[in-house]
Coordinates of C-alpha atoms in Angstrom, one line a residue:
X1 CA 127.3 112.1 115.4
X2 CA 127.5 110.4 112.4
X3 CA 125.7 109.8 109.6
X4 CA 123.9 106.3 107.8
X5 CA 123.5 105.9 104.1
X6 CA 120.0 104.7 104.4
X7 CA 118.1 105.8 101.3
X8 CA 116.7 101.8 100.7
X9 CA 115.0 102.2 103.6
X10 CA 113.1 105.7 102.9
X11 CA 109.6 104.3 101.1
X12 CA 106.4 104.9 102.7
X13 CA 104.0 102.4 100.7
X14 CA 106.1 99.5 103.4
X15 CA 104.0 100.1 107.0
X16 CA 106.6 99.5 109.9
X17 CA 104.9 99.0 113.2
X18 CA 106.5 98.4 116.9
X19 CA 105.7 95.7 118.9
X20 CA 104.5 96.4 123.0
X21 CA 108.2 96.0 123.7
X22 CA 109.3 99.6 122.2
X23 CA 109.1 101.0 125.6
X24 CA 112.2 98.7 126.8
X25 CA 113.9 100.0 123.6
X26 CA 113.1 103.4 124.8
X27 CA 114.7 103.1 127.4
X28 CA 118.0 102.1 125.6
X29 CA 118.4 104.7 123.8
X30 CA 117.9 107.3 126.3
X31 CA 120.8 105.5 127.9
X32 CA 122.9 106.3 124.8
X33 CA 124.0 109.7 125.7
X34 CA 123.5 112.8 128.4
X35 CA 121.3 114.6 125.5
X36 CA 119.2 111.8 124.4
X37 CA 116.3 112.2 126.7
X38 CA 115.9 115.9 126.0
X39 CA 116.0 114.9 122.2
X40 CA 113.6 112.7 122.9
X41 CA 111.0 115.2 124.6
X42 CA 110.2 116.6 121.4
X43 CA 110.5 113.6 118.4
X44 CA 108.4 110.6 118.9
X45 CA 111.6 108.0 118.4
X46 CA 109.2 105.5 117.1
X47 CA 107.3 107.5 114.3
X48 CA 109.9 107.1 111.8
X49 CA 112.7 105.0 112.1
X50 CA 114.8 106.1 109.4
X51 CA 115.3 109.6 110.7
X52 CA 116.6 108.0 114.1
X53 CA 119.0 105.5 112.2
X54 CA 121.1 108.4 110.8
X55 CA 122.0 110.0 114.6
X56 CA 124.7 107.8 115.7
X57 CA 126.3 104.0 114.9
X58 CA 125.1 102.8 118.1
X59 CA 121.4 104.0 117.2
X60 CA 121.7 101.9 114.1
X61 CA 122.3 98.6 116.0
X62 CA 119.6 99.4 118.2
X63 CA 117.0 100.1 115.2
X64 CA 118.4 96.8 113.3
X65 CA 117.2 94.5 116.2
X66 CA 113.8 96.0 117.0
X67 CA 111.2 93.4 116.9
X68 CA 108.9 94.6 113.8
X69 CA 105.7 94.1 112.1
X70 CA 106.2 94.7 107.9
X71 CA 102.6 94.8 105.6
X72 CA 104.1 94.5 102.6
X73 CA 101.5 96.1 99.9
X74 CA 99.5 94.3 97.0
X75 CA 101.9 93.2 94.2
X76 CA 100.4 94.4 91.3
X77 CA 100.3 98.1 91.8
X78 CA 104.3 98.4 93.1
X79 CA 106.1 96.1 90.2
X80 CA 107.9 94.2 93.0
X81 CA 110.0 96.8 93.8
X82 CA 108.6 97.4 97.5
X83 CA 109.7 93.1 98.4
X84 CA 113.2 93.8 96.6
X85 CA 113.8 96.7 99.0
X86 CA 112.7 94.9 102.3
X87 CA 114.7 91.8 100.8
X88 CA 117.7 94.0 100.7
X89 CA 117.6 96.3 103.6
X90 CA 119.9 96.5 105.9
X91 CA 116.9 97.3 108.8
X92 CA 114.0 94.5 109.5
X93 CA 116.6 91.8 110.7
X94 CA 114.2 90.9 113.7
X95 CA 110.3 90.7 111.9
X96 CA 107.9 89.1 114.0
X97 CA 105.0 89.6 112.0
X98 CA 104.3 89.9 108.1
X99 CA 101.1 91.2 106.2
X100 CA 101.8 90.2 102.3
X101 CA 100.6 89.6 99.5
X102 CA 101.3 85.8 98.3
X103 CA 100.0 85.9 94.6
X104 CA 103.8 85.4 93.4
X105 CA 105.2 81.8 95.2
X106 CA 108.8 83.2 94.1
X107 CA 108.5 86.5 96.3
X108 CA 107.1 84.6 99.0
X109 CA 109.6 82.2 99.3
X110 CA 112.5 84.6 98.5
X111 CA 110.9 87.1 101.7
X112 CA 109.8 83.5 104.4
X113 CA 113.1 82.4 103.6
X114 CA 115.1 85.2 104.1
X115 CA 117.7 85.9 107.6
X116 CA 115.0 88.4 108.3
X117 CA 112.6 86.3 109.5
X118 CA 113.8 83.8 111.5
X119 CA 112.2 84.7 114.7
X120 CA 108.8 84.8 112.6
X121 CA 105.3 84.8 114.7
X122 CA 102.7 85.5 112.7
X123 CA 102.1 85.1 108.8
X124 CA 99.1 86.3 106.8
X125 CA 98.8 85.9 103.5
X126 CA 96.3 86.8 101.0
X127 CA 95.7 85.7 97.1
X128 CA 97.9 82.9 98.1
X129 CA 98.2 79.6 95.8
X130 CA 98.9 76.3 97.0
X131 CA 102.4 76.6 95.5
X132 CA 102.9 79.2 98.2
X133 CA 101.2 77.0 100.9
X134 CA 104.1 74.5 100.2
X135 CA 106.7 77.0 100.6
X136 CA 105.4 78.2 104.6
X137 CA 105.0 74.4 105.2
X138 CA 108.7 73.5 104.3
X139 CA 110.5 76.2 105.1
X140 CA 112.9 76.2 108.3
X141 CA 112.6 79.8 109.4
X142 CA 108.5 78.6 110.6
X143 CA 109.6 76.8 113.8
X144 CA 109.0 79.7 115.4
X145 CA 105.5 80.2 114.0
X146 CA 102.2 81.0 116.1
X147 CA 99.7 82.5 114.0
X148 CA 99.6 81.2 110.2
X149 CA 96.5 83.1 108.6
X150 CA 95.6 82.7 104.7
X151 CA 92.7 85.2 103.5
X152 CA 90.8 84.4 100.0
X153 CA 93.8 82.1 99.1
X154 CA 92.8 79.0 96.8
X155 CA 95.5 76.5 98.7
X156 CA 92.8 74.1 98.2
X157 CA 93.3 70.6 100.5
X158 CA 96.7 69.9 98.9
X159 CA 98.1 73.3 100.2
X160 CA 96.4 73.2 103.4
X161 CA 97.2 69.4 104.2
X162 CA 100.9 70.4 103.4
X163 CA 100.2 73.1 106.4
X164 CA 98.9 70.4 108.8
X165 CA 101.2 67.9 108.1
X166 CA 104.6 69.8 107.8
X167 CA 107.6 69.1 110.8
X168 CA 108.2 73.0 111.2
X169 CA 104.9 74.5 112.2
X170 CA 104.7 72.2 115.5
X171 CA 104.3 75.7 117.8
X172 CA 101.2 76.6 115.7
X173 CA 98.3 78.3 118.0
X174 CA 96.4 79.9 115.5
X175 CA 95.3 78.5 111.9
X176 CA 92.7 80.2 109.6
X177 CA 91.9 79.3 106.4
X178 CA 88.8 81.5 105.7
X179 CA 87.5 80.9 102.2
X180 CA 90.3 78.7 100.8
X181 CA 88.8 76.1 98.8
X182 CA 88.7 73.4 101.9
X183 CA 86.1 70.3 102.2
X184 CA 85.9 67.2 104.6
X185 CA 89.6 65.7 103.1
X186 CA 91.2 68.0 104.8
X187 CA 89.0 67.6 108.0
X188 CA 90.5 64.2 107.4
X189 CA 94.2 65.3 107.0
X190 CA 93.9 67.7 110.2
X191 CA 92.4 64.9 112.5
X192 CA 95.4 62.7 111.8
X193 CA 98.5 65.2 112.4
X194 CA 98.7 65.4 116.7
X195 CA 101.3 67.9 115.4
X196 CA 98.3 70.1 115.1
X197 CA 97.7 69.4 118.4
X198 CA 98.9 72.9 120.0
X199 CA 95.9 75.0 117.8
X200 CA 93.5 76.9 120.3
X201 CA 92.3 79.2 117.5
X202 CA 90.6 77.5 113.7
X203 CA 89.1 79.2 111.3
X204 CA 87.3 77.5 108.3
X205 CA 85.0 80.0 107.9
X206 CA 83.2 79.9 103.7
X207 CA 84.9 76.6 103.0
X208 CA 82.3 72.8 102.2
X209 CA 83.4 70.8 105.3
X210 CA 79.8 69.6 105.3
X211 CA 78.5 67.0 107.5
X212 CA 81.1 64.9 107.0
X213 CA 84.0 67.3 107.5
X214 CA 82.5 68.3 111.2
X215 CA 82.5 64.3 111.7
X216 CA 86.3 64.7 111.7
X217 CA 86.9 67.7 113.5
X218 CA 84.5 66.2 116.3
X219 CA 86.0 63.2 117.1
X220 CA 89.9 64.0 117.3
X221 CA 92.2 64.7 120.0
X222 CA 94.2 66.4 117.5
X223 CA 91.6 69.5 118.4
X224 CA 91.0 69.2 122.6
X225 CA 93.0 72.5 123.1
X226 CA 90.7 74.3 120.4
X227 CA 88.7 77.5 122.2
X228 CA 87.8 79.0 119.6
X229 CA 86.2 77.7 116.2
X230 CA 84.8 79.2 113.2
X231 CA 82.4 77.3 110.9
X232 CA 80.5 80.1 109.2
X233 CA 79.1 78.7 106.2
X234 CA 80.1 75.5 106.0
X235 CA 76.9 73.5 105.1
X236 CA 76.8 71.6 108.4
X237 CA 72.9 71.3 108.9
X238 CA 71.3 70.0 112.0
X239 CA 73.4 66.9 111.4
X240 CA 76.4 69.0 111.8
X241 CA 75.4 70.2 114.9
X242 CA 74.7 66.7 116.4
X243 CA 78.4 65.9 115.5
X244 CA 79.8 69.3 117.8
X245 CA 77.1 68.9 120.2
X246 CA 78.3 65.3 121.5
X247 CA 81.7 65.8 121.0
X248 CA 84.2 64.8 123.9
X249 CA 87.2 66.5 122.6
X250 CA 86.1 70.3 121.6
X251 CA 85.1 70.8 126.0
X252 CA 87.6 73.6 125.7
X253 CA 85.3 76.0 123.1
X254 CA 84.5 79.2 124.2
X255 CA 83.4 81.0 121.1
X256 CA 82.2 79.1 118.1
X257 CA 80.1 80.4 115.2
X258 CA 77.8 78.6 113.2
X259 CA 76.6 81.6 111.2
X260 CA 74.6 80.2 107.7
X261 CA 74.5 76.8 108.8
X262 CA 70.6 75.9 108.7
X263 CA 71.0 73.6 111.3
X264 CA 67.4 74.9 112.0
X265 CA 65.8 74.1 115.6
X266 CA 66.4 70.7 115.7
X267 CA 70.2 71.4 115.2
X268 CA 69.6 74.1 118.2
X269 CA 68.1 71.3 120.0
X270 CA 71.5 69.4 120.1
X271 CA 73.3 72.1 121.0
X272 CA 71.0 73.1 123.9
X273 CA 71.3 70.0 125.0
X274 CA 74.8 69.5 125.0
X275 CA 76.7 68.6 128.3
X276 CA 80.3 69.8 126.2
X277 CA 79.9 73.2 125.3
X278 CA 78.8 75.1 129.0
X279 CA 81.9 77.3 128.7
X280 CA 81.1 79.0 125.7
X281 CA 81.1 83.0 125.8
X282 CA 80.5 83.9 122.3
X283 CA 77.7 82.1 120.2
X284 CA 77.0 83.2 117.0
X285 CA 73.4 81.6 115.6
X286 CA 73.0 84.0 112.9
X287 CA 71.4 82.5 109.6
X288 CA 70.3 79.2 111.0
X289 CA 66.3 79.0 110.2
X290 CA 65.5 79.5 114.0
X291 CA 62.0 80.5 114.5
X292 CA 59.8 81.3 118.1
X293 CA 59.9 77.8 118.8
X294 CA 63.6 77.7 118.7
X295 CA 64.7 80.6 120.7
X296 CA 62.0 79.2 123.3
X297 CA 64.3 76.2 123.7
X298 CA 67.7 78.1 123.5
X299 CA 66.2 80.7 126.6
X300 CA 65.2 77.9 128.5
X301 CA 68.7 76.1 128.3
X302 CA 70.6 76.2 131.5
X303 CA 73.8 75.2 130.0
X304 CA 74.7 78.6 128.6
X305 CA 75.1 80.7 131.9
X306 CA 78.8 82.3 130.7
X307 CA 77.1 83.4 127.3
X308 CA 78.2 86.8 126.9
X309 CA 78.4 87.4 123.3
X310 CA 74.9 85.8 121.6
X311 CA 74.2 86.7 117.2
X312 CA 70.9 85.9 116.2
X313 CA 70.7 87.8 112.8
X314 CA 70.7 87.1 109.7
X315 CA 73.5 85.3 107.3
X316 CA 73.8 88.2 104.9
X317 CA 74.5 87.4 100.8
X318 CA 76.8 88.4 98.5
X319 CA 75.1 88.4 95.4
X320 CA 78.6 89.1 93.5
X321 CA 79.8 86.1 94.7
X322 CA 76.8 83.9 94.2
X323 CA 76.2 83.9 98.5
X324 CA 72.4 83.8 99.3
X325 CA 71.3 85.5 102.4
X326 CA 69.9 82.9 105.2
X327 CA 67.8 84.2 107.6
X328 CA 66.7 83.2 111.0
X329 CA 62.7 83.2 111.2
X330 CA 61.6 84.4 114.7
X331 CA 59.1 87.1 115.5
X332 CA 58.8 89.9 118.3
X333 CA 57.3 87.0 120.5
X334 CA 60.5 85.9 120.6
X335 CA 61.7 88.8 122.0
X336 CA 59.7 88.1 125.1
X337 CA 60.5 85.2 125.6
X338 CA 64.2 85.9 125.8
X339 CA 63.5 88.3 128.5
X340 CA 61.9 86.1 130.6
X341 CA 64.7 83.7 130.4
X342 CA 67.0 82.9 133.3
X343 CA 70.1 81.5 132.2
X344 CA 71.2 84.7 130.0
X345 CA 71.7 87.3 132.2
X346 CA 75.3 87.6 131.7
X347 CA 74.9 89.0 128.3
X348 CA 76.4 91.9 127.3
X349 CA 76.0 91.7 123.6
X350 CA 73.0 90.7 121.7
X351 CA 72.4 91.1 117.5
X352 CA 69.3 90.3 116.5
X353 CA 67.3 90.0 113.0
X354 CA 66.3 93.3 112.0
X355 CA 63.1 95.3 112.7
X356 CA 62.7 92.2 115.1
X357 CA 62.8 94.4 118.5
X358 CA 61.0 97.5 120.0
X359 CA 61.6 99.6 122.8
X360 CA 59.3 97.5 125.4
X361 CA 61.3 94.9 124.3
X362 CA 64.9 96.6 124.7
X363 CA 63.7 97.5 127.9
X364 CA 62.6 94.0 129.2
X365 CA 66.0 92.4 127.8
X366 CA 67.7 94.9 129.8
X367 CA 66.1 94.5 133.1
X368 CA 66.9 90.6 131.9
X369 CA 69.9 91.3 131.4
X370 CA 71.9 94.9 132.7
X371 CA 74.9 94.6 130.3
X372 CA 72.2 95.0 127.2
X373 CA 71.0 98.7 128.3
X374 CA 72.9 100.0 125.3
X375 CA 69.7 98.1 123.3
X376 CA 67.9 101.2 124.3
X377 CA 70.2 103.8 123.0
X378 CA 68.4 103.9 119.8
X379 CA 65.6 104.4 121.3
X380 CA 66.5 107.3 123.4
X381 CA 67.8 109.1 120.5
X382 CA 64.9 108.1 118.6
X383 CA 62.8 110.3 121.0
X384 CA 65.4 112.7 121.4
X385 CA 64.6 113.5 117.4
X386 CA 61.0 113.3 117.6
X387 CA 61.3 116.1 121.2
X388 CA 63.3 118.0 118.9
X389 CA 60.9 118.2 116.4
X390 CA 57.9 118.7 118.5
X391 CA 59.6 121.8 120.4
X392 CA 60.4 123.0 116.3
X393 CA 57.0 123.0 115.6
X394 CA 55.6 124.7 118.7
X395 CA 58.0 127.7 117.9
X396 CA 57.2 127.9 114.6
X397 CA 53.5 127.9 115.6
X398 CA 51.3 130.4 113.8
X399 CA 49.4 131.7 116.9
X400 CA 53.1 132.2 118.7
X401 CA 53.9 134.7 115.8
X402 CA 50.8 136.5 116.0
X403 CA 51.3 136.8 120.0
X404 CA 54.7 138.6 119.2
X405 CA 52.9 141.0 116.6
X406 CA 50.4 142.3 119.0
X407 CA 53.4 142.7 121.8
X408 CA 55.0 144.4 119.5
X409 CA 52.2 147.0 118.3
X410 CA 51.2 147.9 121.9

């Protein structure tokens, strides 16, 4: 055996993770030599790569082309020094997924440009600027791009139409912009780029898309492949809703959330009554000003037989961040009438407003539905607490102890 000058590549703040195809490396190197596999039998070959790359030359190769995931940590707190030493390694030459931080547009270019990440999948990015938006968008090693996620990144609509409208991201399956400073212009920018047209997965969760923004999105084919959509707080009222409701070209949707919308019941209304969404399996309604009335229609609705996943809470605030908490308005009546419904029996997940349902209730939702009998868990421990406590007190019972005194004395 020989040994690999390797010390760049001994840090623990950079997280190294294998993709599902380790066990085919596996495999490999047990094929290296007669002693491998009983090596093997007692170090996990996976838990740290560094110790395997100093065995042999041929182990080295091996370790160099493993497809990786990198999280690179938060830029502040490591002075750069973390990015220079996956810049400069001699490992990570096949990443298929990074986790970084994008506050500084020189690191993030210098790392998305870099040999290493030419067979790049997935991208997310945090603290990002547009700057750094522009950088993903033109860069040639993105061609190979799936998933492109920003997180509390202000790209605002110039960054993010540079996203929609660049020539390398064609293979693009997921975008999510969650919180990124995004109205109805870029609704705009996105219906007009068919290069967008491979996304199955958006996510503009906390952004102002408004009214007029869903307009855009609704009446595109840029979006017909779209299965799931995300437009949790985006100020789309019962307006909003019309515009997804009669929409011919999101038929495809099979989870959406509208959570802190207030499209109130008339919004629920048009989406009851839509002919375009029947396929959905996740619905989240939380924060919408539903009251009884409401859920009366949405239980009655035969359109949503393949809801499995339904949120009826409340949107909760944030008052650090100036978010006000939106509630939905229903009583326990509501509860009732939910369980008498026939057209939700496939559910197997149900969140509702708090305090908003007892155990008569729990039960009757999950003779409604079977896959809801964990509604009653509570419940049963509930008891379980009180049974507890009742069998404490007759123990400790004063008549008990004088019972054993008189045992004792004769």
């Amino acid at each position: 055996m020989c040994e690999s000058n390797n010390k760049e590549f001994l840090y623990t703040s950079t997280e190294l993770l294998l993709l599902p195809e380790r066990r085919l490396y596996f495999e490999k190197l047990k094929e290296q030599s007669d002693c491998l596999e009983l090596i093997l039998q007692f170090i996990d070959p996976f838990e740290c790569v560094s110790k395997f790359s100093i065995v042999c030359k041929d182990w080295i190769e091996i370790i160099k082309k493993l497809n990786c995931k990198v999280s690179l940590p938060n830029l502040r707190f490591e002075k750069f020094q973390i990015y220079n030493q996956f810049y400069k390694s001699k490992f990570f030459n096949n990443v298929q997924e990074i986790t970084m931080n994008g506050f500084d547009c020189e690191i993030v270019k210098k790392i998305i440009n870099c040999s290493k990440c030419v067979g790049l999948k997935k991208l997310l990015l945090y603290n990002c600027k547009s700057k750094g938006a522009f950088t993903i968008a033109e860069s040639e090693n993105m061609s190979k791009l799936t998933s492109l996620i920003f997180i509390n990144s202000r790209i605002h609509n110039i960054g993010a139409n540079k996203i929609v409208e660049s020539e390398k991201l064609f293979n693009l399956r997921e975008l999510e912009l969650p919180r990124c400073k995004v109205n109805h212009q870029f609704a705009l920018t996105l219906s007009k780029n068919i290069k967008m047209l491979n996304l199955t997965t958006l996510n503009l969760e906390g952004n102002n898309l408004k009214v007029e923004g869903v307009k855009y999105l609704s009446s595109t084919t840029t979006l017909k492949n779209l299965t799931n959509l995300n437009l949790k707080r985006n100020k789309i009222g019962k307006e909003g809703a019309h515009y997804l409701s009669t929409s011919q070209f999101l038929t495809n949707l099979k989870h959406l959330n509208l959570e802190g919308n207030s499209i109130e019941n008339e919004g629920l209304i048009h989406i009851c009554n839509s002919s375009n969404l029947t396929i959905l399996s996740t619905l989240n309604l939380s924060g919408n000003l539903i009251d009884d009335e409401g859920i009366k229609i949405f239980a009655n609705c035969p359109n949503f037989k393949n809801l499995k996943k339904l949120f009826l809470a409340n949107a909760r605030g944030n008052l650090n961040f100036r978010i006000r908490e939106i509630k939905n308005n229903y009583s326990l009546f509501a509860i009732s009438i939910m369980a008498s419904s026939l057209f939700l029996k496939n559910l197997v997940y149900l969140e509702l407003v708090d305090d908003c349902l007892d155990k008569e209730g729990a039960q009757r939702l999950c003779e409604m539905a079977p896959g809801l009998s964990y509604l009653l868990d509570d419940f049963i421990e509930e008891e379980d607490i009180e049974y507890n406590n009742y069998n404490g007190e007759q123990y400790n019972d004063p008549s008990d102890s004088q019972d054993e005194k008189d045992e004792e004395e004769n």
